[in-house]
Amino acid sequence: MTTLLIWILAAAFFLAGMVNAIGTQSTRRDFARWGYPEWWGKLTGILEICCAGMLIYSGSFLAGLTLGTVIIAAALVTLVRFREFRHLIPAAVYAVLLLTVWLKS
């Protein structure tokens, strides 16, 4: 079960990373509205993709879990600060997945 959760979490980070790294118009608009520099979305995407890779490689699993936690914590702080509640549910799902994997690892 834990292995499945790790793969789901890695896939979720990879997909989110691709969306952020590609920088769709909607994503760029969101980052700008939150006051982040233009390159911030790409950096976030790259970090999310790295997190995904680190999660599935046992030698860097804990580092990947830590990176993912930092990414999601920053996202949650941003979303609450700017009252972006429509984005809060997906971020909360990531947080629950991360917490579950932390507790089972």
Coordinates of C-alpha atoms in Angstrom, one line a residue:
M1 CA 0.0 0.0 0.0
T2 CA 2.8 2.4 0.9
T3 CA 4.5 1.8 -2.5
L4 CA 1.3 2.6 -4.3
L5 CA 0.9 5.9 -2.4
I6 CA 4.5 6.8 -3.1
W7 CA 3.9 6.2 -6.9
I8 CA 0.7 8.2 -6.8
L9 CA 2.4 11.1 -5.0
A10 CA 5.3 10.9 -7.5
A11 CA 3.0 11.0 -10.4
A12 CA 1.0 13.9 -9.0
F13 CA 4.2 15.9 -8.4
F14 CA 5.4 15.0 -11.9
L15 CA 2.2 16.2 -13.5
A16 CA 2.0 19.4 -11.5
G17 CA 5.6 20.0 -12.3
M18 CA 5.0 19.6 -16.0
V19 CA 2.1 22.1 -15.9
N20 CA 4.2 24.6 -13.9
A21 CA 7.3 24.1 -16.0
I22 CA 5.5 24.5 -19.3
G23 CA 3.7 27.6 -17.8
T24 CA 0.2 27.6 -19.2
Q25 CA -1.4 31.0 -19.4
S26 CA -3.6 30.3 -16.4
T27 CA -0.6 29.1 -14.4
R28 CA 1.5 32.2 -15.3
R29 CA -1.5 34.4 -14.4
D30 CA -1.9 32.7 -11.0
F31 CA 1.8 33.1 -10.1
A32 CA 1.8 36.8 -11.2
R33 CA -1.4 37.4 -9.1
W34 CA 0.4 36.0 -6.1
G35 CA 3.3 38.4 -6.6
Y36 CA 5.9 35.9 -7.7
P37 CA 8.5 36.7 -10.4
E38 CA 7.9 35.5 -13.9
W39 CA 10.4 32.6 -13.5
W40 CA 8.9 31.3 -10.3
G41 CA 6.5 28.9 -11.9
K42 CA 9.2 27.3 -14.0
L43 CA 11.4 26.9 -10.9
T44 CA 8.5 25.4 -9.0
G45 CA 7.8 23.0 -11.8
I46 CA 11.4 21.9 -12.0
L47 CA 11.5 21.3 -8.2
E48 CA 8.2 19.3 -8.4
I49 CA 9.7 17.1 -11.2
C50 CA 12.8 16.6 -9.2
C51 CA 10.7 15.7 -6.2
A52 CA 8.9 13.1 -8.2
G53 CA 12.1 11.5 -9.3
M54 CA 13.6 11.6 -5.8
L55 CA 10.5 9.9 -4.4
I56 CA 10.8 6.8 -6.6
Y57 CA 14.5 6.4 -6.1
S58 CA 15.1 4.8 -2.7
G59 CA 18.4 6.6 -2.2
S60 CA 16.8 10.0 -2.2
F61 CA 13.3 9.1 -1.0
L62 CA 13.5 11.1 2.3
A63 CA 15.0 14.1 0.5
G64 CA 12.2 13.9 -2.0
L65 CA 9.6 13.6 0.7
T66 CA 11.1 16.7 2.4
L67 CA 11.2 18.7 -0.8
G68 CA 7.6 17.8 -1.5
T69 CA 6.6 18.9 2.0
V70 CA 8.4 22.2 1.6
I71 CA 6.7 22.8 -1.8
I72 CA 3.2 22.0 -0.6
A73 CA 3.7 24.0 2.6
A74 CA 4.7 27.0 0.5
A75 CA 1.7 26.4 -1.7
L76 CA -0.7 26.2 1.2
V77 CA 0.7 29.4 2.8
T78 CA 0.3 31.2 -0.6
L79 CA -3.2 30.0 -1.1
V80 CA -4.4 30.8 2.3
R81 CA -2.7 34.2 2.3
F82 CA -4.4 35.2 -1.0
R83 CA -7.6 33.4 -0.1
E84 CA -7.4 31.2 -3.2
F85 CA -9.7 28.6 -1.8
R86 CA -10.5 27.0 -5.2
H87 CA -6.8 25.8 -5.3
L88 CA -6.8 24.8 -1.7
I89 CA -8.5 21.4 -2.1
P90 CA -5.9 19.9 -4.6
A91 CA -3.1 21.3 -2.3
A92 CA -4.7 19.7 0.7
V93 CA -4.9 16.3 -1.1
Y94 CA -1.1 16.6 -1.7
A95 CA -0.7 17.4 2.0
V96 CA -2.7 14.4 3.1
L97 CA -0.8 12.1 0.7
L98 CA 2.5 13.5 2.0
L99 CA 1.5 13.1 5.6
T100 CA 0.3 9.5 5.0
V101 CA 3.5 8.6 3.3
W102 CA 5.6 10.2 6.1
L103 CA 3.6 8.2 8.7
K104 CA 3.9 4.9 6.9
S105 CA 7.6 5.3 6.0

